[in-house]
PDB file of C-alpha atoms and ligand atoms in Angstrom:
ATOM      1  CA  MET D 365       0.073  -0.012  -0.061  1.00 39.00           C
ATOM      2  CA  ILE D 366       1.048   3.656  -0.537  1.00 42.00           C
ATOM      3  CA  ASN D 367       1.749   5.426   2.540  1.00 49.00           C
ATOM      4  CA  ILE D 368       2.252   8.825   1.373  1.00 60.00           C
ATOM      5  CA  GLN D 369      -0.212  11.573   2.304  1.00 72.00           C
ATOM      6  CA  LEU D 370      -2.027  12.618  -1.203  1.00 80.00           C
ATOM      7  CA  SER D 371      -3.669  16.022  -1.575  1.00 89.00           C
ATOM      8  CA  GLU D 372      -7.261  16.212  -2.451  1.00 92.00           C
ATOM      9  CA  ARG D 373      -6.017  17.366  -5.941  1.00 94.00           C
ATOM     10  CA  GLN D 374      -3.979  14.372  -6.434  1.00 93.00           C
ATOM     11  CA  GLU D 375      -6.719  12.098  -5.389  1.00 91.00           C
ATOM     12  CA  LYS D 376      -8.816  13.678  -8.056  1.00 95.00           C
ATOM     13  CA  ILE D 377      -6.214  13.182 -10.681  1.00 96.00           C
ATOM     14  CA  ILE D 378      -5.975   9.387  -9.723  1.00 93.00           C
ATOM     15  CA  ASP D 379      -9.783   9.214 -10.081  1.00 93.00           C
ATOM     16  CA  ILE D 380      -9.757  10.867 -13.437  1.00 96.00           C
ATOM     17  CA  VAL D 381      -6.890   8.564 -14.765  1.00 94.00           C
ATOM     18  CA  LYS D 382      -8.748   5.459 -13.542  1.00 91.00           C
ATOM     19  CA  THR D 383     -11.749   6.381 -15.614  1.00 92.00           C
ATOM     20  CA  ASN D 384     -10.117   7.919 -18.752  1.00 94.00           C
ATOM     21  CA  GLN D 385      -6.803   6.176 -19.064  1.00 90.00           C
ATOM     22  CA  PRO D 386      -4.870   6.459 -21.096  1.00 93.00           C
ATOM     23  CA  ILE D 387      -5.141  10.231 -20.639  1.00 96.00           C
ATOM     24  CA  THR D 388      -2.747  13.161 -21.420  1.00 95.00           C
ATOM     25  CA  SER D 389      -1.709  15.683 -18.927  1.00 95.00           C
ATOM     26  CA  GLU D 390      -3.290  18.357 -20.882  1.00 95.00           C
ATOM     27  CA  GLU D 391      -6.740  16.421 -20.662  1.00 96.00           C
ATOM     28  CA  ILE D 392      -6.319  15.949 -16.922  1.00 97.00           C
ATOM     29  CA  ALA D 393      -5.726  19.634 -16.632  1.00 96.00           C
ATOM     30  CA  LYS D 394      -8.724  20.508 -18.519  1.00 96.00           C
ATOM     31  CA  LYS D 395     -10.769  18.217 -16.739  1.00 96.00           C
ATOM     32  CA  LEU D 396      -9.871  19.866 -13.402  1.00 96.00           C
ATOM     33  CA  ASN D 397      -9.902  23.474 -14.721  1.00 95.00           C
ATOM     34  CA  PHE D 398      -6.179  23.841 -13.958  1.00 94.00           C
ATOM     35  CA  THR D 399      -3.365  24.717 -16.362  1.00 94.00           C
ATOM     36  CA  ARG D 400      -0.786  21.878 -17.042  1.00 94.00           C
ATOM     37  CA  ALA D 401       1.850  23.782 -15.193  1.00 95.00           C
ATOM     38  CA  THR D 402      -0.390  23.626 -11.870  1.00 94.00           C
ATOM     39  CA  ILE D 403      -0.681  19.921 -12.019  1.00 95.00           C
ATOM     40  CA  ARG D 404       2.886  18.990 -13.270  1.00 95.00           C
ATOM     41  CA  PRO D 405       4.123  18.532  -9.550  1.00 94.00           C
ATOM     42  CA  ASP D 406       1.347  16.431  -8.713  1.00 94.00           C
ATOM     43  CA  LEU D 407       1.938  14.094 -11.662  1.00 95.00           C
ATOM     44  CA  ALA D 408       5.584  13.965 -10.856  1.00 92.00           C
ATOM     45  CA  ILE D 409       4.882  12.929  -7.328  1.00 88.00           C
ATOM     46  CA  LEU D 410       2.121  10.336  -8.528  1.00 89.00           C
ATOM     47  CA  THR D 411       4.439   8.872 -11.249  1.00 89.00           C
ATOM     48  CA  MET D 412       7.442   8.921  -8.921  1.00 83.00           C
ATOM     49  CA  SER D 413       5.570   7.116  -6.163  1.00 77.00           C
ATOM     50  CA  GLY D 414       4.380   4.453  -8.737  1.00 79.00           C
ATOM     51  CA  ILE D 415       0.697   5.347  -8.516  1.00 85.00           C
ATOM     52  CA  LEU D 416       0.638   6.358 -12.007  1.00 91.00           C
ATOM     53  CA  ASP D 417       2.492   5.112 -14.914  1.00 89.00           C
ATOM     54  CA  ALA D 418       3.398   7.500 -17.756  1.00 92.00           C
ATOM     55  CA  ARG D 419       3.898   6.320 -21.107  1.00 89.00           C
ATOM     56  CA  PRO D 420       5.415   8.821 -23.890  1.00 87.00           C
ATOM     57  CA  LYS D 421       3.096   9.865 -26.489  1.00 86.00           C
ATOM     58  CA  VAL D 422       0.002   7.873 -24.840  1.00 89.00           C
ATOM     59  CA  GLY D 423      -0.683   9.338 -21.583  1.00 93.00           C
ATOM     60  CA  TYR D 424      -1.105   8.182 -17.910  1.00 94.00           C
ATOM     61  CA  PHE D 425      -2.109   5.185 -16.586  1.00 91.00           C
ATOM     62  CA  TYR D 426      -3.267   3.837 -13.371  1.00 89.00           C
ATOM     63  CA  SER D 427      -0.470   1.352 -12.512  1.00 79.00           C
ATOM     64  CA  GLY D 428      -0.735  -2.284 -11.528  1.00 60.00           C
ATOM     65  CA  LYS D 429      -3.703  -4.309 -12.939  1.00 53.00           C
ATOM     66  CA  GLU D 430      -4.795  -1.355 -15.005  1.00 56.00           C
ATOM     67  CA  ALA D 431      -1.790  -2.008 -17.570  1.00 60.00           C
ATOM     68  CA  LEU D 432      -3.398  -5.315 -18.319  1.00 66.00           C
ATOM     69  CA  THR D 433      -6.698  -3.599 -18.650  1.00 69.00           C
ATOM     70  CA  PHE D 434      -5.270  -1.456 -21.363  1.00 72.00           C
ATOM     71  CA  PHE D 435      -4.229  -4.684 -23.169  1.00 80.00           C
ATOM     72  CA  GLN D 436      -7.509  -6.180 -22.890  1.00 82.00           C
ATOM     73  CA  GLU D 437      -9.218  -2.958 -24.280  1.00 81.00           C
ATOM     74  CA  GLN D 438      -6.830  -2.757 -27.244  1.00 86.00           C
ATOM     75  CA  MET D 439      -7.553  -6.437 -28.121  1.00 91.00           C
ATOM     76  CA  LYS D 440     -11.296  -5.806 -27.873  1.00 91.00           C
ATOM     77  CA  ASN D 441     -11.137  -2.390 -29.806  1.00 90.00           C
ATOM     78  CA  MET D 442      -8.667  -3.207 -32.365  1.00 95.00           C
ATOM     79  CA  SER D 443     -10.470  -4.668 -35.480  1.00 97.00           C
ATOM     80  CA  VAL D 444      -9.399  -7.402 -37.783  1.00 98.00           C
ATOM     81  CA  SER D 445      -9.512  -4.762 -40.665  1.00 97.00           C
ATOM     82  CA  ASP D 446      -6.706  -2.911 -38.772  1.00 96.00           C
ATOM     83  CA  ILE D 447      -4.370  -5.789 -38.854  1.00 97.00           C
ATOM     84  CA  LYS D 448      -5.254  -8.060 -41.465  1.00 97.00           C
ATOM     85  CA  SER D 449      -2.875  -9.078 -44.433  1.00 97.00           C
ATOM     86  CA  VAL D 450      -3.182  -9.870 -47.884  1.00 97.00           C
ATOM     87  CA  PRO D 451      -4.670 -13.275 -48.494  1.00 98.00           C
ATOM     88  CA  ILE D 452      -3.088 -15.689 -50.942  1.00 98.00           C
ATOM     89  CA  VAL D 453      -5.849 -17.244 -52.996  1.00 98.00           C
ATOM     90  CA  VAL D 454      -6.040 -19.931 -55.789  1.00 98.00           C
ATOM     91  CA  ASP D 455      -8.767 -21.363 -57.821  1.00 98.00           C
ATOM     92  CA  GLU D 456     -10.106 -24.682 -56.957  1.00 98.00           C
ATOM     93  CA  GLN D 457      -8.779 -25.991 -60.383  1.00 97.00           C
ATOM     94  CA  THR D 458      -5.242 -25.298 -59.490  1.00 98.00           C
ATOM     95  CA  THR D 459      -2.954 -28.399 -59.255  1.00 98.00           C
ATOM     96  CA  VAL D 460      -1.604 -29.285 -55.737  1.00 98.00           C
ATOM     97  CA  TYR D 461       1.782 -28.878 -57.327  1.00 98.00           C
ATOM     98  CA  ASN D 462       1.400 -25.340 -58.439  1.00 98.00           C
ATOM     99  CA  ALA D 463      -0.294 -24.281 -55.046  1.00 98.00           C
ATOM    100  CA  ILE D 464       2.695 -25.653 -53.255  1.00 98.00           C
ATOM    101  CA  VAL D 465       4.716 -23.563 -55.410  1.00 98.00           C
ATOM    102  CA  THR D 466       2.586 -20.520 -54.577  1.00 98.00           C
ATOM    103  CA  LEU D 467       3.092 -21.556 -50.874  1.00 97.00           C
ATOM    104  CA  PHE D 468       6.659 -21.219 -51.158  1.00 97.00           C
ATOM    105  CA  LEU D 469       6.843 -18.010 -53.368  1.00 97.00           C
ATOM    106  CA  GLU D 470       4.266 -15.965 -51.302  1.00 97.00           C
ATOM    107  CA  ASP D 471       5.949 -17.346 -48.082  1.00 96.00           C
ATOM    108  CA  VAL D 472       2.785 -18.210 -46.366  1.00 95.00           C
ATOM    109  CA  GLY D 473       1.700 -20.987 -44.355  1.00 95.00           C
ATOM    110  CA  SER D 474      -1.882 -21.313 -45.713  1.00 97.00           C
ATOM    111  CA  ILE D 475      -3.637 -20.838 -48.795  1.00 98.00           C
ATOM    112  CA  TYR D 476      -7.287 -19.852 -49.526  1.00 98.00           C
ATOM    113  CA  VAL D 477      -9.486 -21.552 -52.288  1.00 98.00           C
ATOM    114  CA  THR D 478     -12.216 -19.956 -54.298  1.00 98.00           C
ATOM    115  CA  SER D 479     -14.525 -21.105 -57.042  1.00 96.00           C
ATOM    116  CA  ASP D 480     -16.205 -18.068 -59.024  1.00 94.00           C
ATOM    117  CA  GLY D 481     -14.908 -15.888 -56.581  1.00 94.00           C
ATOM    118  CA  LEU D 482     -16.287 -17.333 -53.548  1.00 97.00           C
ATOM    119  CA  LEU D 483     -14.486 -18.979 -50.836  1.00 98.00           C
ATOM    120  CA  THR D 484     -14.630 -22.704 -50.839  1.00 98.00           C
ATOM    121  CA  GLY D 485     -11.527 -24.106 -48.997  1.00 98.00           C
ATOM    122  CA  VAL D 486      -8.357 -23.618 -47.036  1.00 98.00           C
ATOM    123  CA  LEU D 487      -5.007 -25.576 -47.521  1.00 98.00           C
ATOM    124  CA  SER D 488      -2.367 -25.611 -44.823  1.00 97.00           C
ATOM    125  CA  ARG D 489       0.901 -26.949 -44.820  1.00 97.00           C
ATOM    126  CA  LYS D 490       0.259 -30.120 -43.499  1.00 97.00           C
ATOM    127  CA  ASP D 491      -2.777 -30.741 -45.913  1.00 97.00           C
ATOM    128  CA  PHE D 492       0.314 -30.766 -48.649  1.00 97.00           C
ATOM    129  CA  LEU D 493       2.782 -32.600 -46.704  1.00 96.00           C
ATOM    130  CA  LYS D 494       0.018 -35.471 -45.919  1.00 96.00           C
ATOM    131  CA  ASN D 495      -0.976 -35.662 -49.652  1.00 95.00           C
ATOM    132  CA  ALA D 496       2.638 -35.429 -50.831  1.00 94.00           C
ATOM    133  CA  ILE D 497       3.808 -38.303 -48.716  1.00 95.00           C
ATOM    134  CA  GLY D 498       0.503 -40.057 -49.610  1.00 92.00           C
ATOM    135  CA  GLY D 499       1.879 -40.267 -53.200  1.00 88.00           C
ATOM    136  CA  ILE D 500      -0.849 -38.358 -54.944  1.00 93.00           C
ATOM    137  CA  ASP D 501      -0.014 -37.144 -58.530  1.00 96.00           C
ATOM    138  CA  LEU D 502       0.724 -33.481 -57.376  1.00 96.00           C
ATOM    139  CA  ASN D 503       0.573 -32.594 -61.074  1.00 97.00           C
ATOM    140  CA  LYS D 504      -2.797 -33.714 -61.711  1.00 97.00           C
ATOM    141  CA  ILE D 505      -4.914 -33.176 -58.667  1.00 97.00           C
ATOM    142  CA  PRO D 506      -6.416 -30.100 -58.173  1.00 98.00           C
ATOM    143  CA  VAL D 507      -6.464 -28.360 -54.660  1.00 98.00           C
ATOM    144  CA  GLY D 508     -10.218 -28.906 -54.724  1.00 97.00           C
ATOM    145  CA  VAL D 509      -9.783 -32.590 -53.893  1.00 97.00           C
ATOM    146  CA  ILE D 510      -7.525 -32.418 -50.810  1.00 97.00           C
ATOM    147  CA  MET D 511      -8.671 -28.937 -49.414  1.00 98.00           C
ATOM    148  CA  THR D 512     -10.689 -28.374 -46.047  1.00 98.00           C
ATOM    149  CA  ARG D 513     -14.042 -27.444 -47.621  1.00 98.00           C
ATOM    150  CA  MET D 514     -16.826 -25.168 -46.747  1.00 97.00           C
ATOM    151  CA  PRO D 515     -18.979 -25.054 -44.567  1.00 96.00           C
ATOM    152  CA  ASN D 516     -16.024 -26.161 -42.376  1.00 97.00           C
ATOM    153  CA  ILE D 517     -14.022 -23.069 -42.792  1.00 98.00           C
ATOM    154  CA  VAL D 518     -13.664 -20.776 -39.827  1.00 98.00           C
ATOM    155  CA  THR D 519     -14.023 -17.171 -41.053  1.00 98.00           C
ATOM    156  CA  ILE D 520     -13.917 -13.629 -39.584  1.00 98.00           C
ATOM    157  CA  ALA D 521     -15.489 -10.442 -40.607  1.00 98.00           C
ATOM    158  CA  PRO D 522     -13.473  -7.434 -40.840  1.00 98.00           C
ATOM    159  CA  LYS D 523     -15.290  -5.513 -37.976  1.00 98.00           C
ATOM    160  CA  GLU D 524     -14.751  -8.262 -35.784  1.00 98.00           C
ATOM    161  CA  SER D 525     -12.102  -7.638 -32.769  1.00 97.00           C
ATOM    162  CA  VAL D 526      -8.565  -8.794 -32.760  1.00 97.00           C
ATOM    163  CA  LEU D 527      -9.675 -10.949 -29.356  1.00 96.00           C
ATOM    164  CA  ASP D 528     -12.495 -12.589 -31.621  1.00 98.00           C
ATOM    165  CA  ALA D 529      -9.820 -13.586 -34.152  1.00 98.00           C
ATOM    166  CA  ALA D 530      -7.418 -14.976 -31.434  1.00 97.00           C
ATOM    167  CA  THR D 531     -10.066 -16.799 -29.703  1.00 98.00           C
ATOM    168  CA  LYS D 532     -11.258 -18.474 -32.962  1.00 98.00           C
ATOM    169  CA  ILE D 533      -7.626 -19.486 -33.909  1.00 98.00           C
ATOM    170  CA  ILE D 534      -7.154 -21.089 -30.106  1.00 98.00           C
ATOM    171  CA  GLU D 535     -10.549 -22.748 -30.109  1.00 98.00           C
ATOM    172  CA  HIS D 536     -10.416 -24.346 -33.730  1.00 98.00           C
ATOM    173  CA  GLN D 537      -6.627 -25.024 -33.355  1.00 97.00           C
ATOM    174  CA  VAL D 538      -5.802 -23.405 -36.821  1.00 98.00           C
ATOM    175  CA  ASP D 539      -2.977 -20.854 -38.059  1.00 97.00           C
ATOM    176  CA  SER D 540      -5.140 -18.433 -39.877  1.00 98.00           C
ATOM    177  CA  LEU D 541      -8.659 -17.283 -40.790  1.00 98.00           C
ATOM    178  CA  PRO D 542      -9.975 -15.930 -43.972  1.00 98.00           C
ATOM    179  CA  VAL D 543     -11.430 -12.163 -43.647  1.00 98.00           C
ATOM    180  CA  VAL D 544     -14.597 -12.357 -45.542  1.00 98.00           C
ATOM    181  CA  GLU D 545     -17.525 -10.392 -46.407  1.00 98.00           C
ATOM    182  CA  GLU D 546     -20.856 -11.745 -47.421  1.00 97.00           C
ATOM    183  CA  VAL D 547     -21.779 -11.543 -50.872  1.00 96.00           C
ATOM    184  CA  ASN D 548     -24.123 -12.457 -53.646  1.00 92.00           C
ATOM    185  CA  LEU D 549     -22.214 -13.192 -56.828  1.00 85.00           C
ATOM    186  CA  ASN D 550     -23.858 -14.464 -59.775  1.00 85.00           C
ATOM    187  CA  SER D 551     -27.020 -15.367 -57.650  1.00 87.00           C
ATOM    188  CA  LYS D 552     -24.908 -17.388 -55.407  1.00 90.00           C
ATOM    189  CA  ASN D 553     -24.433 -16.469 -51.510  1.00 93.00           C
ATOM    190  CA  GLY D 554     -21.305 -16.665 -50.172  1.00 96.00           C
ATOM    191  CA  TYR D 555     -17.928 -15.206 -48.824  1.00 98.00           C
ATOM    192  CA  LYS D 556     -15.571 -12.923 -50.664  1.00 97.00           C
ATOM    193  CA  ILE D 557     -12.129 -13.074 -49.216  1.00 98.00           C
ATOM    194  CA  ILE D 558     -10.716  -9.796 -48.448  1.00 98.00           C
ATOM    195  CA  GLY D 559      -7.771 -10.594 -46.120  1.00 98.00           C
ATOM    196  CA  ARG D 560      -6.231 -13.157 -44.087  1.00 98.00           C
ATOM    197  CA  VAL D 561      -5.309 -12.821 -40.360  1.00 98.00           C
ATOM    198  CA  SER D 562      -2.973 -15.257 -38.846  1.00 97.00           C
ATOM    199  CA  LYS D 563      -1.247 -15.901 -35.554  1.00 97.00           C
ATOM    200  CA  THR D 564       1.931 -13.792 -36.683  1.00 96.00           C
ATOM    201  CA  ASN D 565      -0.717 -10.833 -37.347  1.00 97.00           C
ATOM    202  CA  ILE D 566      -1.664 -11.241 -33.761  1.00 96.00           C
ATOM    203  CA  ILE D 567       1.631 -11.501 -32.253  1.00 96.00           C
ATOM    204  CA  ARG D 568       2.559  -8.579 -34.166  1.00 95.00           C
ATOM    205  CA  VAL D 569      -0.127  -6.474 -32.263  1.00 93.00           C
ATOM    206  CA  PHE D 570       1.586  -7.504 -28.854  1.00 90.00           C
ATOM    207  CA  VAL D 571       5.126  -6.659 -30.210  1.00 91.00           C
ATOM    208  CA  ASP D 572       3.796  -3.214 -31.302  1.00 89.00           C
ATOM    209  CA  LEU D 573       1.879  -2.508 -28.128  1.00 84.00           C
ATOM    210  CA  CYS D 574       5.045  -3.483 -25.940  1.00 80.00           C
ATOM    211  CA  ASN D 575       7.317  -1.337 -28.118  1.00 80.00           C
ATOM    212  CA  ASN D 576       5.220   1.838 -28.710  1.00 69.00           C
ATOM    213  CA  TYR D 577       3.581   2.438 -25.225  1.00 56.00           C
TER     214      TYR D 577
HETATM  215  P1  ADP L1251      -1.000 -26.743 -40.059  1.00 87.91           P
HETATM  216  O1  ADP L1251      -1.429 -27.581 -41.033  1.00 87.91           O
HETATM  217  O2  ADP L1251       0.546 -26.188 -40.476  1.00 87.91           O
HETATM  218  O3  ADP L1251      -0.985 -27.357 -38.767  1.00 87.91           O
HETATM  219  P2  ADP L1251      -3.454 -25.324 -39.601  1.00 87.91           P
HETATM  220  O4  ADP L1251      -3.313 -25.599 -38.159  1.00 87.91           O
HETATM  221  O5  ADP L1251      -3.805 -24.031 -39.944  1.00 87.91           O
HETATM  222  O6  ADP L1251      -2.103 -25.486 -40.174  1.00 87.91           O
HETATM  223  O7  ADP L1251      -4.211 -26.117 -40.265  1.00 87.91           O
HETATM  224  C1  ADP L1251      -4.835 -27.576 -39.781  1.00 87.91           C
HETATM  225  C2  ADP L1251      -5.972 -27.973 -40.403  1.00 87.91           C
HETATM  226  O8  ADP L1251      -6.860 -27.260 -40.511  1.00 87.91           O
HETATM  227  C3  ADP L1251      -5.667 -28.344 -42.259  1.00 87.91           C
HETATM  228  O9  ADP L1251      -6.251 -29.355 -42.392  1.00 87.91           O
HETATM  229  C4  ADP L1251      -6.361 -27.199 -42.657  1.00 87.91           C
HETATM  230  O10 ADP L1251      -6.946 -27.233 -43.878  1.00 87.91           O
HETATM  231  C5  ADP L1251      -7.430 -26.776 -41.774  1.00 87.91           C
HETATM  232  N1  ADP L1251      -7.713 -25.317 -41.525  1.00 87.91           N
HETATM  233  C6  ADP L1251      -6.853 -24.290 -41.521  1.00 87.91           C
HETATM  234  N2  ADP L1251      -7.315 -23.023 -41.494  1.00 87.91           N
HETATM  235  C7  ADP L1251      -8.844 -23.276 -41.249  1.00 87.91           C
HETATM  236  C8  ADP L1251      -9.768 -22.307 -41.249  1.00 87.91           C
HETATM  237  N3  ADP L1251      -9.684 -21.134 -40.931  1.00 87.91           N
HETATM  238  N4  ADP L1251     -10.975 -23.011 -40.978  1.00 87.91           N
HETATM  239  C9  ADP L1251     -11.034 -24.475 -40.937  1.00 87.91           C
HETATM  240  N5  ADP L1251     -10.135 -25.218 -41.276  1.00 87.91           N
HETATM  241  C10 ADP L1251      -8.920 -24.681 -41.271  1.00 87.91           C
END
């Protein structure tokens, strides 16, 4: 516990930070109707005593558990469209051999498959390995034969959160999710692939949060 005597104004600052974090000193001053210069010594005391945490370019946090709250908020507020990457897509008629070449050239772990522009399947590294050691004719067999097929594909919408994506990846034990939009193409309902969110995208969020704040 903190055993320094806090002034009424310092207590007020703590309350403001708790409910508005991250918050800049300017915003705190505005809420209290003081100038920034007036509250500067208070903020210095509160940060030096470890009650508040100051992060450059972000603002003040209430320390301790609240830092974790910040991560939770970021995971919930950041959307899949903020972090998605370009999907690598092949047509169902593509041969397994050509899809493997694509996997290497594009340096990805999974490839999405479409037919008439709509999502029909997913191919992962293990799908290729399993079939390659199984001895199928890689140059003849189209990916449509070996892929995981709709409706068994776990997808995500661009407006869903990073936490939603991470949860689906963990629950379904997959490496990536196609980011999709529901469309009607040539009077067929289905999903148009607009991106890809993988474990790497999610780890990048953590690395960025740790490095930037
Ligand atoms: P790896 O094969 O490298 O372990 P995954 O864990 O992503 O990669 O794939 C495991 C299995 O799940 C594969 O058969 C793959 O086709 C399938 N799969 C991959 N992504 C999805 C997804 N988003 N929805 C449904 N199935 C998927």
